[in-house]
Coordinates of C-alpha atoms and ligand atoms in Angstrom, one line a residue:
M52 CA 31.7 98.1 69.1
K53 CA 30.7 95.1 71.3
A54 CA 28.6 95.6 74.5
L55 CA 26.9 93.3 77.0
V56 CA 23.2 94.0 76.6
L57 CA 20.2 93.0 78.7
T58 CA 16.8 92.4 77.2
P59 CA 14.7 93.2 80.3
A60 CA 11.5 91.4 79.0
T61 CA 13.3 88.0 78.7
K62 CA 16.2 88.6 81.2
E63 CA 18.5 87.5 78.4
V64 CA 22.0 89.0 78.2
S65 CA 24.0 88.9 74.9
I66 CA 26.9 90.6 73.2
R67 CA 25.6 93.1 70.7
E68 CA 27.1 95.3 68.1
L69 CA 26.3 99.0 69.0
P70 CA 27.5 102.3 67.5
I71 CA 30.5 103.8 69.4
P72 CA 29.0 106.7 71.4
E73 CA 30.1 110.2 70.8
P74 CA 31.3 112.4 73.7
Q75 CA 29.1 115.4 74.3
D76 CA 30.1 118.7 76.1
G77 CA 31.9 117.8 79.3
E78 CA 32.4 114.2 78.4
V79 CA 35.2 112.0 77.1
L80 CA 35.2 108.8 75.1
I81 CA 36.9 105.9 76.8
R82 CA 38.3 102.6 75.4
V83 CA 37.4 100.3 78.3
H84 CA 40.4 98.1 79.3
A85 CA 39.0 96.4 82.4
V86 CA 35.6 96.1 84.2
A87 CA 35.0 95.0 87.8
L88 CA 31.8 93.2 89.0
N89 CA 29.4 94.3 91.7
P90 CA 26.5 92.4 93.2
V91 CA 24.0 94.9 91.7
D92 CA 25.2 94.0 88.2
A93 CA 23.9 90.5 88.6
N94 CA 20.9 91.4 90.8
Y95 CA 19.2 93.6 88.3
V96 CA 19.8 91.2 85.4
A97 CA 18.0 88.4 87.3
H98 CA 15.3 90.9 88.6
P99 CA 15.2 93.6 86.0
L100 CA 14.1 97.1 86.9
A101 CA 14.6 98.4 83.4
E102 CA 11.7 98.4 81.0
Q103 CA 13.5 99.5 77.8
E104 CA 14.0 97.0 74.9
Q105 CA 17.7 96.8 75.7
R106 CA 20.1 98.2 78.3
V107 CA 23.9 98.0 78.4
I108 CA 24.7 96.5 81.8
G109 CA 27.7 97.1 84.2
T110 CA 29.0 99.5 86.7
D111 CA 32.8 99.7 87.3
F112 CA 35.3 100.4 84.5
A113 CA 38.8 101.6 83.8
G114 CA 40.3 102.5 80.4
V115 CA 42.0 105.1 78.2
V116 CA 40.5 108.3 76.9
T117 CA 40.4 108.2 73.0
A118 CA 38.4 111.4 72.3
V119 CA 37.0 114.4 74.1
G120 CA 33.8 116.4 73.9
P121 CA 33.6 119.6 71.8
D122 CA 34.1 121.9 74.7
L123 CA 37.1 120.0 76.2
G124 CA 39.6 120.4 73.3
S125 CA 41.7 122.9 75.3
S126 CA 41.0 121.6 78.8
S127 CA 44.1 121.4 81.0
D128 CA 42.4 118.8 83.2
L129 CA 44.4 115.5 83.4
R130 CA 41.2 113.5 82.8
A131 CA 40.1 115.4 79.7
K132 CA 43.1 114.5 77.5
V133 CA 43.4 111.8 74.8
G134 CA 45.6 109.0 76.2
A135 CA 44.6 109.7 79.9
R136 CA 44.2 106.5 82.0
V137 CA 40.9 106.9 83.9
A138 CA 38.4 105.0 86.0
G139 CA 34.8 105.6 87.0
F140 CA 31.4 103.9 87.2
H141 CA 28.1 103.9 85.4
Q142 CA 24.6 102.8 86.5
G143 CA 24.1 100.1 84.0
A144 CA 20.7 98.5 84.1
C145 CA 20.1 99.3 87.8
S146 CA 17.3 101.8 87.3
T147 CA 14.0 102.2 85.4
N148 CA 15.2 105.4 83.6
D149 CA 17.7 104.8 80.8
R150 CA 21.3 105.2 81.9
P151 CA 24.6 104.1 80.3
G152 CA 26.3 100.8 81.3
A153 CA 30.1 100.0 81.6
F154 CA 30.4 96.6 80.1
A155 CA 31.2 97.8 76.5
E156 CA 34.3 98.3 74.4
Y157 CA 33.7 102.1 74.4
I158 CA 31.8 104.3 76.7
T159 CA 31.4 108.1 77.3
A160 CA 31.4 109.7 80.7
P161 CA 31.6 113.2 82.2
Y162 CA 35.3 113.8 82.9
D163 CA 34.7 115.2 86.4
L164 CA 33.1 111.9 87.5
L165 CA 36.3 110.1 86.5
W166 CA 39.6 109.9 88.3
A167 CA 43.1 109.8 86.8
V168 CA 44.8 106.5 87.4
P169 CA 48.5 106.8 88.5
D170 CA 51.1 105.0 86.4
S171 CA 51.9 102.7 89.3
M172 CA 48.4 101.2 89.3
S173 CA 47.1 98.7 86.7
L174 CA 43.8 99.5 85.0
E175 CA 42.5 96.1 86.3
A176 CA 43.2 97.2 89.9
A177 CA 41.8 100.7 89.2
S178 CA 38.5 99.2 87.9
T179 CA 37.8 97.9 91.5
I180 CA 37.7 101.2 93.2
S181 CA 35.1 103.7 91.8
M182 CA 31.7 102.5 92.9
C183 CA 32.4 100.8 96.2
G184 CA 35.1 103.4 97.0
L185 CA 32.6 106.2 96.6
T186 CA 29.9 104.3 98.4
A187 CA 32.3 103.8 101.4
A188 CA 33.1 107.5 101.3
Q189 CA 29.4 108.5 101.3
G190 CA 28.8 106.2 104.2
V191 CA 31.8 107.1 106.4
F192 CA 32.0 110.8 105.7
A193 CA 28.7 112.1 104.3
R194 CA 26.3 109.9 106.4
L195 CA 28.2 109.1 109.6
G196 CA 30.0 112.4 109.7
L197 CA 33.5 111.3 110.3
P198 CA 36.0 114.0 109.3
C199 CA 36.5 114.0 105.6
P200 CA 40.0 114.8 104.1
F201 CA 38.5 116.2 100.8
D202 CA 35.2 117.8 101.8
G203 CA 35.5 120.0 104.9
E204 CA 31.8 120.7 104.9
T205 CA 30.8 117.2 105.8
A206 CA 33.2 116.9 108.8
S207 CA 31.4 117.1 112.1
S208 CA 32.9 118.1 115.4
A209 CA 33.8 115.4 118.0
D210 CA 30.8 113.1 118.2
S211 CA 31.9 111.0 121.1
A212 CA 32.1 111.9 124.8
N213 CA 35.1 109.5 124.9
D214 CA 38.6 110.2 123.8
V215 CA 38.4 107.3 121.4
T216 CA 35.7 107.0 118.7
N217 CA 34.7 103.3 118.4
V218 CA 33.9 102.4 114.8
L219 CA 32.5 99.0 113.7
I220 CA 32.7 97.7 110.2
Y221 CA 30.5 94.7 109.9
S222 CA 31.8 92.4 107.1
A223 CA 35.3 93.9 106.7
S224 CA 36.2 91.5 104.0
T225 CA 33.5 92.8 101.5
S226 CA 34.7 95.1 98.7
L227 CA 32.9 97.9 100.5
G228 CA 34.5 97.0 103.8
L229 CA 38.0 97.1 102.4
Y230 CA 37.3 100.7 101.3
A231 CA 35.4 101.7 104.4
A232 CA 38.4 100.8 106.6
Q233 CA 40.7 103.0 104.5
M234 CA 38.2 105.9 104.9
V235 CA 38.2 105.5 108.6
H236 CA 42.0 105.8 108.7
L237 CA 41.8 108.8 106.4
A238 CA 39.4 110.4 108.8
A239 CA 41.7 109.7 111.7
R240 CA 44.8 111.0 109.9
S241 CA 43.2 114.2 108.6
S242 CA 41.7 115.1 111.9
G243 CA 44.0 113.7 114.6
R244 CA 41.0 112.0 116.1
K245 CA 41.7 108.7 117.9
I246 CA 39.6 105.9 116.3
R247 CA 39.4 102.3 117.5
L248 CA 38.6 100.2 114.4
I249 CA 36.7 97.0 115.0
G250 CA 35.7 94.6 112.3
T251 CA 33.8 91.3 111.7
A252 CA 35.0 88.9 109.1
S253 CA 35.8 85.2 108.6
S254 CA 38.8 84.2 110.9
S255 CA 40.8 83.2 107.7
K256 CA 40.8 87.0 106.8
H257 CA 41.9 88.4 110.1
E258 CA 45.6 88.3 109.4
F259 CA 45.1 90.1 106.1
L260 CA 42.9 92.7 107.8
R261 CA 45.4 93.5 110.5
Q262 CA 47.9 94.7 107.9
E263 CA 48.1 98.0 106.0
P264 CA 46.0 99.6 104.7
Y265 CA 43.2 98.1 106.8
K266 CA 44.9 97.9 110.1
Y267 CA 42.1 96.8 112.4
D268 CA 42.6 97.1 116.1
V269 CA 40.1 94.3 116.9
L270 CA 38.6 91.6 114.7
V271 CA 35.9 89.1 115.5
D272 CA 34.3 86.3 113.4
Y273 CA 30.7 87.0 112.5
R274 CA 30.0 83.3 112.8
D275 CA 30.9 83.4 116.5
P276 CA 27.5 83.5 118.3
N277 CA 29.1 85.9 120.9
W278 CA 30.5 88.4 118.4
M279 CA 28.3 91.2 119.6
E280 CA 29.4 90.8 123.2
K281 CA 33.1 90.7 122.0
V282 CA 32.6 93.9 120.1
K283 CA 31.1 95.7 123.1
E284 CA 33.9 94.4 125.3
A285 CA 36.5 95.8 122.9
T286 CA 34.9 99.3 123.4
D287 CA 35.5 99.0 127.2
G288 CA 31.7 98.8 127.5
E289 CA 31.1 102.2 125.8
G290 CA 29.4 100.7 122.7
I291 CA 29.9 101.6 119.1
D292 CA 29.8 105.3 118.1
R293 CA 29.7 104.7 114.3
A294 CA 28.9 101.5 112.5
V295 CA 29.0 100.5 108.8
D296 CA 27.0 97.4 107.9
C297 CA 28.5 96.2 104.6
I298 CA 25.9 93.4 104.3
S299 CA 22.7 95.2 105.4
E300 CA 20.6 92.1 105.1
G301 CA 17.9 91.2 107.7
E302 CA 19.6 90.0 110.9
T303 CA 22.9 91.9 110.2
V304 CA 21.1 95.2 110.6
Y305 CA 19.4 94.3 113.9
K306 CA 22.7 92.9 115.3
V307 CA 24.9 95.8 114.3
H308 CA 22.2 98.2 115.7
D309 CA 22.4 96.4 119.0
T310 CA 26.1 97.2 119.3
L311 CA 25.5 101.0 119.1
N312 CA 25.6 103.3 122.2
E313 CA 22.8 105.9 122.7
N314 CA 24.5 108.5 120.4
G315 CA 25.5 105.9 117.9
K316 CA 24.8 106.1 114.1
M317 CA 24.9 103.3 111.5
A318 CA 25.2 103.4 107.7
V319 CA 23.5 100.7 105.6
F320 CA 23.9 100.0 101.9
R321 CA 20.6 98.2 101.1
G322 CA 17.2 99.7 101.7
P323 CA 14.6 97.9 103.9
K324 CA 13.0 96.2 100.8
G325 CA 16.1 94.8 99.2
G326 CA 17.8 94.1 102.6
Q327 CA 14.6 92.6 104.1
Y328 CA 14.7 94.4 107.4
D329 CA 12.2 96.6 109.2
P330 CA 13.6 99.8 110.6
T331 CA 10.4 101.0 112.2
N332 CA 11.1 99.4 115.6
L333 CA 14.8 100.3 115.7
R334 CA 15.8 102.9 118.3
I335 CA 18.4 104.4 115.9
K336 CA 17.3 104.5 112.3
P337 CA 19.9 103.1 109.9
I338 CA 21.0 105.7 107.3
Y339 CA 20.7 104.3 103.8
G340 CA 22.0 105.9 100.6
S341 CA 22.8 104.8 97.1
A342 CA 26.1 105.3 95.2
W343 CA 24.1 106.2 92.1
E344 CA 23.2 109.6 93.7
G345 CA 26.8 110.6 93.1
L346 CA 26.2 110.5 89.3
G347 CA 23.8 113.5 89.7
H348 CA 20.8 112.1 87.7
E349 CA 17.3 111.3 88.8
I350 CA 17.0 107.6 89.6
G351 CA 13.9 105.4 89.1
Y352 CA 14.6 102.6 91.5
N353 CA 12.7 99.9 93.5
G354 CA 9.4 101.7 93.1
I355 CA 10.6 105.2 94.1
T356 CA 12.1 108.1 92.2
I357 CA 15.2 109.6 93.8
P358 CA 15.5 113.2 92.5
A359 CA 18.8 114.3 91.0
N360 CA 21.1 115.3 93.9
P361 CA 23.5 118.0 93.1
E362 CA 25.1 117.8 96.5
A363 CA 25.9 114.1 96.1
R364 CA 27.3 114.8 92.7
L365 CA 29.5 117.5 94.1
F366 CA 30.8 115.1 96.8
A367 CA 31.5 112.5 94.1
T368 CA 33.5 115.0 92.0
K369 CA 35.6 116.0 95.1
F370 CA 36.2 112.3 95.9
F371 CA 37.4 111.6 92.3
S372 CA 39.5 114.7 92.3
F373 CA 41.1 113.5 95.6
L374 CA 41.8 110.1 94.0
S375 CA 43.3 111.9 91.0
T376 CA 46.0 113.6 93.0
A377 CA 47.8 110.3 93.0
A378 CA 48.5 110.7 89.3
T379 CA 50.5 113.9 90.1
D380 CA 52.0 113.4 93.5
G381 CA 52.5 109.6 93.1
K382 CA 50.8 108.9 96.5
V383 CA 47.9 106.4 96.0
K384 CA 45.0 107.6 98.2
L385 CA 43.0 104.4 98.2
E386 CA 44.5 100.9 97.7
P387 CA 42.4 98.9 95.3
N388 CA 40.7 95.6 96.2
P389 CA 42.8 92.5 95.5
V390 CA 42.0 91.5 91.9
R391 CA 40.7 88.1 90.8
L392 CA 41.4 88.3 87.1
M393 CA 38.7 86.1 85.5
P394 CA 39.3 84.1 82.4
G395 CA 37.7 85.4 79.1
G396 CA 36.1 88.8 78.4
L397 CA 32.6 90.2 78.1
E398 CA 31.2 86.7 77.0
R399 CA 32.2 85.1 80.4
I400 CA 30.7 87.7 82.7
V401 CA 27.3 86.3 83.0
P402 CA 28.1 82.5 83.0
D403 CA 31.0 82.8 85.5
G404 CA 31.0 86.2 87.2
F405 CA 27.3 86.5 87.8
A406 CA 27.1 82.8 88.8
L407 CA 29.5 83.7 91.6
L408 CA 27.7 86.9 92.6
G409 CA 24.3 85.1 92.8
D410 CA 21.1 87.0 92.2
G411 CA 19.9 87.8 95.7
M412 CA 21.4 88.1 99.2
V413 CA 25.2 88.3 99.6
S414 CA 24.8 86.2 102.7
E415 CA 23.1 83.4 100.8
R416 CA 25.5 82.9 97.9
S417 CA 26.5 79.4 96.9
T418 CA 28.1 77.7 93.9
S419 CA 28.6 74.1 92.8
R420 CA 31.3 75.0 90.3
R421 CA 34.8 73.5 91.0
E422 CA 37.2 75.6 88.9
D423 CA 39.7 77.5 91.1
Y424 CA 38.5 80.9 89.7
M425 CA 34.9 80.0 90.9
R426 CA 35.8 79.8 94.6
P427 CA 33.6 82.1 96.8
I428 CA 34.4 85.8 96.7
S429 CA 36.2 87.1 99.8
A430 CA 38.2 90.3 100.2
E431 CA 38.6 90.7 96.4
K432 CA 36.9 91.9 93.3
L433 CA 36.2 89.9 90.1
V434 CA 37.8 91.7 87.1
Y435 CA 37.5 91.1 83.4
R436 CA 40.2 92.3 81.0
L437 CA 38.8 93.7 77.8
V438 CA 42.1 94.9 76.4
D439 CA 45.7 94.1 77.3
E440 CA 47.1 97.3 78.9
D441 CA 50.2 97.2 76.7
N442 CA 48.1 97.3 73.5
Ligands
NAP733 N1 24.0 101.4 98.4 C1 25.0 101.3 97.5 O1 25.2 102.2 96.8 C2 25.8 100.1 97.4 C3 27.1 100.2 96.8 C4 27.9 99.1 96.7 C5 27.5 97.9 97.3 N2 26.3 97.8 97.9 C6 25.8 96.6 98.5 O2 26.7 96.2 99.6 C7 26.7 94.8 99.7 C8 28.2 94.4 99.7 O3 28.8 94.5 98.4 P1 30.3 94.1 98.1 O4 30.5 94.2 96.7 O5 31.1 94.8 99.1 O6 30.2 92.5 98.5 P2 31.2 91.4 98.3 O7 32.6 91.9 98.4 O8 30.9 90.6 97.1 O9 30.9 90.4 99.6 C9 31.6 89.3 99.8 C10 31.8 89.1 101.3 O10 30.6 88.9 101.9 C11 30.9 88.3 103.2 N3 29.7 87.7 103.8 C12 28.8 86.9 103.2 N4 27.8 86.6 104.1 C13 28.0 87.3 105.2 C14 27.4 87.4 106.5 N5 26.2 86.8 106.7 N6 27.9 88.2 107.4 C15 29.0 88.9 107.2 N7 29.7 88.8 106.0 C16 29.2 88.0 105.0 C17 32.0 87.4 102.9 O11 32.8 87.4 104.1 P3 33.9 86.3 104.5 O12 34.7 85.9 103.3 O13 34.7 87.0 105.6 O14 33.1 85.2 105.1 C18 32.7 88.0 101.7 O15 34.0 88.6 102.0 C19 25.9 94.2 98.6 O16 24.6 93.9 99.0 C20 25.9 95.4 97.6 O17 24.8 95.3 96.7 C21 25.4 98.9 98.0

């Protein structure tokens, strides 16, 4: 099979022929039909953490199960059957310890860290959900404590003295933000809690973000120098109870922090080193976490070792089981990001996709390319098709 492989010593990425992996106990073999791109995929190619001779890169995938591990032959689980349409994510080259990557024709994965894709959803659309969807769920439910529809244990009792919980999503048009807004609505629906959803995004995206499934109550443009005052006004002066900073780079962390009331909490998605901010002087410490924890393995990452986290893995399995219910009841639980289907396959990911993602801060991206498919990324996900779904 073909796979997109990084040589960390030279930072070169090339398509290599590798043996098709064999599913072990608890795993399935997947023919990958579509992959979606995330900023980390490009980041850790430009600045490799990995030290092995070669690492398959890539995070988000969707495809069809072609074989199951020895112990799964008689499993009744929807995701452990040959022919099942599934999606999930791998860690790619985003760690020092060797972990599998998604940008390959075939991959193996534990079936309980996959979700069954409903027939109504294309595999291209499904490939956009797993990593950022889980990250948003970890942020909104596990870290900020909003009521969770699929994991009662993480729901906390009312955390606002007010009738309304004011939630801010900074950079609502990021992939992460599109999922975080849906999580907030799930929290409100499952608990009956009244939530006022406030977002920042470019003005050109406001109309889109007012519609289902995002349904913001208030939107401000983050380029408006007075956006923080406007956010506070929208809370009737109460301040923000829960904030999700989908950029988490330098100034964004300080500014989002300044919108919080005294009992407020904020979730960030880059640590102080990668995000270049200093939490030591902040009154309320931003809560950081990594999607990788959901995979349940030890992670060697940015100079630290994050131990395997069984709780985070359990949360991920519950999240993926929740998404899977759409395949049986026909009700999609999380709308995918709008897809920008990029031309070509594995061979175009680095020259086009990674050029668009850049290799550093999301807030500092730029491109000089003029093709329509090379316009800046906003409220969408870059997707590459590896197999036509009809084949
Ligand atoms: N911790 C984790 O496990 C984890 C998981 C997933 C992602 N992340 C991180 O989360 C960040 C977001 O990832 P993503 O894939 O969601 O990003 P993305 O969709 O590629 O981000 C694109 C968006 O960034 C917005 N943007 C750019 N500069 C901005 C600024 N200064 N202020 C506000 N918005 C700005 C643009 O908004 P407009 O178009 O409205 O201008 C655009 O919609 C990345 O740093 C990523 O590495 C972390």
